[in-house]
């Protein structure tokens, strides 16, 4: 079972209270504190078992490096809204993206992560998972699918501290907790990756031993190795790891299911064309939209950002009946 808050089970599983002031003031210098300062567990056996499988490297990033990553990610994240209705309720209060293009400075940081966390024979997924949790956000226990992620996961923590808890999937009494300070690197591999679920504790549960770890906004930059048998030149994952709205490494099927089902009969999709058809198009298509309209591919401007058709194009129609959008068909002209 999960540890009771505030109790000190033993010296190996409870961090030094002196860490409280140091952690609150910023980064921790690597090697200046014992391992028990940022890793605690249910007992010596699990601590020994996961000594090389669940690692934390506090102070991996300098303050300048953390700011470099945060500045680069902020414009992309700001365009997305926090979500609270994850399809299986695994994540709450989050926004995320997959990023494969980085500045030179950020690429140098990610190269250091690769050297520190992955073996020379491991190939990394080309896209890096960026997960932004608001102060009230959290991640419930889960084990990443072996179809979409290999044997090693490594994550950089930005902006605020948090507590990651690992619990054995078959023996709930075996657990490990990691204190993830801003600028730290955590590494999960082997048994910690496959045999233990991991989660980020919500604010009201965010304790490390007897010390409160108040949650703030947290950004994690997560690198993952390719699934087994998917090296260079081999097959790639057959489904995307993530999209802006409905898929993450935890959620891989809900978005596809929605696309297959389409909008409900008689209900216009929020991402479909909503302009009335021209008179000619109405006659040609039987009066307008069918039950499952297709979105217009001629999006432009602010209406496009809201998922709406921008309406008839200026000037004469481009050889099509209907809205006259240039480039791509629209429901107005196709009636489909």
mmCIF file of C-alpha atoms in Angstrom, residues 10-282:
data_model
loop_
_atom_site.group_PDB
_atom_site.id
_atom_site.type_symbol
_atom_site.label_atom_id
_atom_site.label_comp_id
_atom_site.label_asym_id
_atom_site.label_seq_id
_atom_site.Cartn_x
_atom_site.Cartn_y
_atom_site.Cartn_z
ATOM 1 C CA UNK A 10 13.353 4.148 8.160
ATOM 2 C CA UNK A 11 16.446 6.143 7.315
ATOM 3 C CA UNK A 12 16.602 4.745 3.790
ATOM 4 C CA UNK A 13 13.073 5.746 2.872
ATOM 5 C CA UNK A 14 12.866 9.197 4.432
ATOM 6 C CA UNK A 15 14.724 12.209 3.105
ATOM 7 C CA UNK A 16 16.731 14.612 5.202
ATOM 8 C CA UNK A 17 14.465 17.400 6.581
ATOM 9 C CA UNK A 18 17.305 19.848 5.959
ATOM 10 C CA UNK A 19 16.578 19.433 2.263
ATOM 11 C CA UNK A 20 13.373 21.436 2.644
ATOM 12 C CA UNK A 21 14.984 24.865 2.608
ATOM 13 C CA UNK A 22 17.478 23.931 -0.086
ATOM 14 C CA UNK A 23 14.827 22.506 -2.377
ATOM 15 C CA UNK A 24 12.562 25.498 -1.952
ATOM 16 C CA UNK A 25 15.360 27.878 -2.895
ATOM 17 C CA UNK A 26 16.126 26.297 -6.276
ATOM 18 C CA UNK A 27 18.359 23.625 -7.750
ATOM 19 C CA UNK A 28 20.298 20.940 -5.925
ATOM 20 C CA UNK A 29 23.950 20.373 -6.687
ATOM 21 C CA UNK A 30 24.589 16.866 -7.980
ATOM 22 C CA UNK A 31 26.563 14.789 -5.524
ATOM 23 C CA UNK A 32 26.141 17.138 -2.531
ATOM 24 C CA UNK A 33 23.352 15.126 -0.908
ATOM 25 C CA UNK A 34 22.848 11.406 -0.216
ATOM 26 C CA UNK A 35 20.573 9.408 -2.493
ATOM 27 C CA UNK A 36 17.921 9.282 0.234
ATOM 28 C CA UNK A 37 17.477 13.031 -0.219
ATOM 29 C CA UNK A 38 15.582 12.519 -3.475
ATOM 30 C CA UNK A 39 14.702 8.784 -3.526
ATOM 31 C CA UNK A 40 12.739 6.949 -0.839
ATOM 32 C CA UNK A 41 11.070 3.551 -0.863
ATOM 33 C CA UNK A 42 9.045 0.976 1.013
ATOM 34 C CA UNK A 43 12.150 -0.797 2.227
ATOM 35 C CA UNK A 44 15.793 -1.676 1.567
ATOM 36 C CA UNK A 45 14.853 -4.452 -0.878
ATOM 37 C CA UNK A 46 13.046 -2.205 -3.348
ATOM 38 C CA UNK A 47 15.680 0.523 -2.978
ATOM 39 C CA UNK A 48 18.361 -2.006 -3.855
ATOM 40 C CA UNK A 49 16.345 -3.550 -6.679
ATOM 41 C CA UNK A 50 15.738 -0.206 -8.395
ATOM 42 C CA UNK A 51 19.056 1.434 -7.589
ATOM 43 C CA UNK A 52 20.082 1.445 -11.260
ATOM 44 C CA UNK A 53 16.564 1.361 -12.733
ATOM 45 C CA UNK A 54 14.985 4.483 -11.195
ATOM 46 C CA UNK A 55 17.431 7.357 -11.031
ATOM 47 C CA UNK A 56 17.279 11.056 -10.255
ATOM 48 C CA UNK A 57 20.042 13.468 -11.169
ATOM 49 C CA UNK A 58 19.275 16.735 -9.384
ATOM 50 C CA UNK A 59 20.865 19.843 -10.833
ATOM 51 C CA UNK A 60 21.273 18.251 -14.262
ATOM 52 C CA UNK A 61 20.277 21.561 -15.861
ATOM 53 C CA UNK A 62 21.725 24.916 -14.979
ATOM 54 C CA UNK A 63 19.334 27.787 -14.369
ATOM 55 C CA UNK A 64 20.230 29.191 -17.791
ATOM 56 C CA UNK A 65 19.532 25.847 -19.504
ATOM 57 C CA UNK A 66 16.173 25.514 -17.796
ATOM 58 C CA UNK A 67 15.251 29.023 -18.941
ATOM 59 C CA UNK A 68 16.366 28.183 -22.490
ATOM 60 C CA UNK A 69 13.999 25.223 -22.680
ATOM 61 C CA UNK A 70 11.136 27.080 -21.016
ATOM 62 C CA UNK A 71 11.410 30.048 -23.381
ATOM 63 C CA UNK A 72 11.436 27.792 -26.420
ATOM 64 C CA UNK A 73 8.430 25.759 -25.297
ATOM 65 C CA UNK A 74 6.227 28.564 -24.007
ATOM 66 C CA UNK A 75 4.993 29.911 -27.390
ATOM 67 C CA UNK A 76 3.880 26.438 -28.515
ATOM 68 C CA UNK A 77 2.223 25.570 -25.220
ATOM 69 C CA UNK A 78 0.489 28.919 -24.928
ATOM 70 C CA UNK A 79 -1.469 28.168 -28.093
ATOM 71 C CA UNK A 80 -3.045 25.140 -26.422
ATOM 72 C CA UNK A 81 -5.650 24.966 -23.702
ATOM 73 C CA UNK A 82 -5.377 22.924 -20.540
ATOM 74 C CA UNK A 83 -7.539 19.814 -20.732
ATOM 75 C CA UNK A 84 -9.500 18.198 -17.914
ATOM 76 C CA UNK A 85 -11.428 15.415 -19.619
ATOM 77 C CA UNK A 86 -8.806 12.893 -20.680
ATOM 78 C CA UNK A 87 -10.635 9.926 -22.191
ATOM 79 C CA UNK A 88 -9.620 7.491 -19.456
ATOM 80 C CA UNK A 89 -9.153 10.140 -16.726
ATOM 81 C CA UNK A 90 -5.446 9.311 -16.548
ATOM 82 C CA UNK A 91 -4.315 12.938 -16.819
ATOM 83 C CA UNK A 92 -5.994 16.009 -15.368
ATOM 84 C CA UNK A 93 -5.140 19.645 -16.029
ATOM 85 C CA UNK A 94 -2.647 19.168 -18.833
ATOM 86 C CA UNK A 95 -1.592 20.288 -22.274
ATOM 87 C CA UNK A 96 1.007 18.546 -24.388
ATOM 88 C CA UNK A 97 2.774 18.378 -27.686
ATOM 89 C CA UNK A 98 5.348 16.363 -29.584
ATOM 90 C CA UNK A 99 8.372 18.369 -30.678
ATOM 91 C CA UNK A 100 11.074 17.334 -33.125
ATOM 92 C CA UNK A 101 12.583 20.699 -34.090
ATOM 93 C CA UNK A 102 14.736 22.430 -31.515
ATOM 94 C CA UNK A 103 17.111 25.344 -31.304
ATOM 95 C CA UNK A 104 20.815 24.614 -31.286
ATOM 96 C CA UNK A 105 21.054 25.291 -27.550
ATOM 97 C CA UNK A 106 18.164 22.952 -26.749
ATOM 98 C CA UNK A 107 19.542 20.233 -29.028
ATOM 99 C CA UNK A 108 22.764 20.341 -27.031
ATOM 100 C CA UNK A 109 20.784 19.792 -23.824
ATOM 101 C CA UNK A 110 18.877 16.857 -25.310
ATOM 102 C CA UNK A 111 22.138 15.351 -26.514
ATOM 103 C CA UNK A 112 23.367 15.414 -22.914
ATOM 104 C CA UNK A 113 20.180 13.618 -21.866
ATOM 105 C CA UNK A 114 20.803 10.935 -24.475
ATOM 106 C CA UNK A 115 24.354 10.371 -23.261
ATOM 107 C CA UNK A 116 23.332 10.312 -19.594
ATOM 108 C CA UNK A 117 20.229 8.118 -19.838
ATOM 109 C CA UNK A 118 20.465 5.852 -22.888
ATOM 110 C CA UNK A 119 22.930 3.167 -23.872
ATOM 111 C CA UNK A 120 24.892 3.548 -27.127
ATOM 112 C CA UNK A 121 22.820 0.805 -28.773
ATOM 113 C CA UNK A 122 19.475 2.453 -28.060
ATOM 114 C CA UNK A 123 17.688 4.541 -30.693
ATOM 115 C CA UNK A 124 15.487 7.383 -29.514
ATOM 116 C CA UNK A 125 12.095 8.334 -30.864
ATOM 117 C CA UNK A 126 12.558 11.333 -33.124
ATOM 118 C CA UNK A 127 9.881 13.362 -31.344
ATOM 119 C CA UNK A 128 10.192 14.524 -27.752
ATOM 120 C CA UNK A 129 7.080 14.475 -25.584
ATOM 121 C CA UNK A 130 6.414 17.782 -23.812
ATOM 122 C CA UNK A 131 3.827 17.648 -21.023
ATOM 123 C CA UNK A 132 2.629 20.775 -19.225
ATOM 124 C CA UNK A 133 0.708 20.268 -15.960
ATOM 125 C CA UNK A 134 -1.040 23.187 -14.331
ATOM 126 C CA UNK A 135 -0.651 23.574 -10.535
ATOM 127 C CA UNK A 136 -3.748 21.422 -9.929
ATOM 128 C CA UNK A 137 -2.808 18.929 -12.627
ATOM 129 C CA UNK A 138 -1.706 15.365 -11.997
ATOM 130 C CA UNK A 139 -1.054 12.035 -13.703
ATOM 131 C CA UNK A 140 -2.621 8.850 -12.392
ATOM 132 C CA UNK A 141 -0.683 5.552 -12.165
ATOM 133 C CA UNK A 142 0.085 4.011 -15.547
ATOM 134 C CA UNK A 143 2.649 1.898 -17.377
ATOM 135 C CA UNK A 144 3.565 3.164 -20.844
ATOM 136 C CA UNK A 145 2.645 0.747 -23.630
ATOM 137 C CA UNK A 146 5.483 -1.395 -24.955
ATOM 138 C CA UNK A 147 4.107 -0.821 -28.460
ATOM 139 C CA UNK A 148 4.960 2.866 -28.380
ATOM 140 C CA UNK A 149 7.876 3.196 -25.988
ATOM 141 C CA UNK A 150 11.050 1.198 -25.440
ATOM 142 C CA UNK A 151 12.981 0.172 -22.355
ATOM 143 C CA UNK A 152 14.116 3.634 -21.221
ATOM 144 C CA UNK A 153 12.275 6.849 -20.398
ATOM 145 C CA UNK A 154 14.112 10.009 -19.340
ATOM 146 C CA UNK A 155 12.504 13.299 -18.356
ATOM 147 C CA UNK A 156 13.662 16.809 -17.524
ATOM 148 C CA UNK A 157 11.595 18.695 -14.945
ATOM 149 C CA UNK A 158 11.043 22.438 -15.347
ATOM 150 C CA UNK A 159 9.482 25.272 -13.315
ATOM 151 C CA UNK A 160 8.393 23.587 -10.060
ATOM 152 C CA UNK A 161 9.046 20.495 -7.914
ATOM 153 C CA UNK A 162 6.854 17.414 -7.880
ATOM 154 C CA UNK A 163 6.818 13.885 -6.503
ATOM 155 C CA UNK A 164 6.769 10.847 -8.775
ATOM 156 C CA UNK A 165 5.553 7.628 -7.199
ATOM 157 C CA UNK A 166 6.287 4.151 -8.562
ATOM 158 C CA UNK A 167 4.217 1.175 -7.345
ATOM 159 C CA UNK A 168 4.790 -2.463 -8.293
ATOM 160 C CA UNK A 169 1.913 -3.631 -10.476
ATOM 161 C CA UNK A 170 1.712 -7.036 -8.742
ATOM 162 C CA UNK A 171 2.918 -6.115 -5.238
ATOM 163 C CA UNK A 172 1.347 -2.775 -4.225
ATOM 164 C CA UNK A 173 3.334 -2.815 -1.000
ATOM 165 C CA UNK A 174 6.517 -2.204 -2.994
ATOM 166 C CA UNK A 175 6.855 1.459 -3.872
ATOM 167 C CA UNK A 176 9.409 4.123 -4.604
ATOM 168 C CA UNK A 177 9.113 7.904 -4.597
ATOM 169 C CA UNK A 178 11.299 10.354 -6.492
ATOM 170 C CA UNK A 179 11.641 14.032 -5.624
ATOM 171 C CA UNK A 180 11.828 15.874 -8.941
ATOM 172 C CA UNK A 181 13.210 19.370 -8.459
ATOM 173 C CA UNK A 182 13.317 21.920 -11.296
ATOM 174 C CA UNK A 183 16.356 21.203 -13.434
ATOM 175 C CA UNK A 184 16.508 17.536 -12.442
ATOM 176 C CA UNK A 185 16.625 14.525 -14.751
ATOM 177 C CA UNK A 186 14.794 11.316 -13.919
ATOM 178 C CA UNK A 187 15.472 7.992 -15.643
ATOM 179 C CA UNK A 188 13.226 4.911 -15.652
ATOM 180 C CA UNK A 189 14.527 1.730 -17.225
ATOM 181 C CA UNK A 190 14.205 -2.024 -16.922
ATOM 182 C CA UNK A 191 12.093 -3.132 -13.970
ATOM 183 C CA UNK A 192 11.148 0.433 -12.997
ATOM 184 C CA UNK A 193 9.780 1.005 -16.473
ATOM 185 C CA UNK A 194 7.987 -2.345 -17.008
ATOM 186 C CA UNK A 195 7.065 -3.679 -13.544
ATOM 187 C CA UNK A 196 6.114 -0.455 -11.759
ATOM 188 C CA UNK A 197 3.426 2.071 -12.573
ATOM 189 C CA UNK A 198 4.405 5.713 -12.244
ATOM 190 C CA UNK A 199 2.399 8.841 -11.467
ATOM 191 C CA UNK A 200 2.792 12.514 -10.569
ATOM 192 C CA UNK A 201 1.034 13.240 -7.289
ATOM 193 C CA UNK A 202 -1.689 15.871 -7.166
ATOM 194 C CA UNK A 203 -1.094 18.916 -4.993
ATOM 195 C CA UNK A 204 -3.023 17.729 -1.932
ATOM 196 C CA UNK A 205 -1.030 14.458 -1.921
ATOM 197 C CA UNK A 206 2.333 15.987 -2.772
ATOM 198 C CA UNK A 207 4.553 14.970 0.140
ATOM 199 C CA UNK A 208 8.041 13.535 0.153
ATOM 200 C CA UNK A 209 8.318 11.730 3.447
ATOM 201 C CA UNK A 210 7.162 14.212 6.062
ATOM 202 C CA UNK A 211 7.820 17.304 3.965
ATOM 203 C CA UNK A 212 5.177 19.088 1.930
ATOM 204 C CA UNK A 213 6.125 19.623 -1.726
ATOM 205 C CA UNK A 214 3.674 22.283 -2.943
ATOM 206 C CA UNK A 215 2.819 21.910 -6.594
ATOM 207 C CA UNK A 216 3.117 24.640 -9.191
ATOM 208 C CA UNK A 217 2.990 24.573 -12.942
ATOM 209 C CA UNK A 218 5.307 21.811 -14.170
ATOM 210 C CA UNK A 219 6.720 21.143 -17.634
ATOM 211 C CA UNK A 220 8.407 17.832 -18.363
ATOM 212 C CA UNK A 221 10.508 17.172 -21.451
ATOM 213 C CA UNK A 222 10.482 13.411 -22.004
ATOM 214 C CA UNK A 223 12.794 11.394 -24.247
ATOM 215 C CA UNK A 224 11.968 7.750 -25.023
ATOM 216 C CA UNK A 225 13.740 4.893 -26.713
ATOM 217 C CA UNK A 226 12.146 3.120 -29.652
ATOM 218 C CA UNK A 227 10.103 0.005 -28.901
ATOM 219 C CA UNK A 228 11.963 -3.278 -29.145
ATOM 220 C CA UNK A 229 12.683 -4.272 -32.755
ATOM 221 C CA UNK A 230 12.213 -0.745 -34.091
ATOM 222 C CA UNK A 231 15.758 0.370 -34.710
ATOM 223 C CA UNK A 232 17.127 2.306 -37.686
ATOM 224 C CA UNK A 233 15.615 1.034 -40.914
ATOM 225 C CA UNK A 234 13.075 -1.068 -39.057
ATOM 226 C CA UNK A 235 9.322 -0.589 -38.747
ATOM 227 C CA UNK A 236 8.023 2.493 -36.980
ATOM 228 C CA UNK A 237 5.047 2.712 -34.606
ATOM 229 C CA UNK A 238 1.864 2.406 -36.653
ATOM 230 C CA UNK A 239 -0.072 5.024 -34.677
ATOM 231 C CA UNK A 240 0.974 8.527 -33.643
ATOM 232 C CA UNK A 241 2.138 8.880 -30.080
ATOM 233 C CA UNK A 242 0.244 12.078 -29.501
ATOM 234 C CA UNK A 243 -1.899 14.842 -30.903
ATOM 235 C CA UNK A 244 -2.888 18.188 -29.477
ATOM 236 C CA UNK A 245 -6.313 17.177 -28.248
ATOM 237 C CA UNK A 246 -6.892 13.499 -27.679
ATOM 238 C CA UNK A 247 -3.838 11.291 -27.808
ATOM 239 C CA UNK A 248 -0.853 10.967 -25.509
ATOM 240 C CA UNK A 249 1.468 8.045 -24.691
ATOM 241 C CA UNK A 250 -1.313 6.971 -22.319
ATOM 242 C CA UNK A 251 -4.190 7.643 -24.761
ATOM 243 C CA UNK A 252 -3.756 6.155 -28.213
ATOM 244 C CA UNK A 253 -7.155 4.998 -29.428
ATOM 245 C CA UNK A 254 -9.814 7.550 -28.492
ATOM 246 C CA UNK A 255 -8.937 9.999 -31.259
ATOM 247 C CA UNK A 256 -8.938 7.289 -33.918
ATOM 248 C CA UNK A 257 -12.288 5.989 -32.685
ATOM 249 C CA UNK A 258 -13.806 9.462 -32.917
ATOM 250 C CA UNK A 259 -12.545 9.899 -36.462
ATOM 251 C CA UNK A 260 -14.032 6.553 -37.500
ATOM 252 C CA UNK A 261 -17.377 7.325 -35.904
ATOM 253 C CA UNK A 262 -17.631 10.894 -37.218
ATOM 254 C CA UNK A 263 -20.123 13.460 -35.910
ATOM 255 C CA UNK A 264 -23.493 12.308 -34.643
ATOM 256 C CA UNK A 265 -26.281 12.365 -37.276
ATOM 257 C CA UNK A 266 -27.798 15.802 -37.675
ATOM 258 C CA UNK A 267 -25.060 17.492 -35.610
ATOM 259 C CA UNK A 268 -22.414 19.665 -37.218
ATOM 260 C CA UNK A 269 -18.891 18.963 -36.092
ATOM 261 C CA UNK A 270 -17.123 21.887 -34.401
ATOM 262 C CA UNK A 271 -14.411 21.477 -37.007
ATOM 263 C CA UNK A 272 -16.734 21.431 -40.034
ATOM 264 C CA UNK A 273 -17.870 24.117 -42.491
ATOM 265 C CA UNK A 274 -20.825 26.093 -41.151
ATOM 266 C CA UNK A 275 -21.545 28.576 -43.930
ATOM 267 C CA UNK A 276 -24.858 28.193 -45.833
ATOM 268 C CA UNK A 277 -24.438 26.874 -49.409
ATOM 269 C CA UNK A 278 -25.036 29.071 -52.398
ATOM 270 C CA UNK A 279 -28.303 28.689 -54.231
ATOM 271 C CA UNK A 280 -26.653 26.693 -57.022
ATOM 272 C CA UNK A 281 -24.891 24.430 -54.579
ATOM 273 C CA UNK A 282 -28.094 23.896 -52.620
#
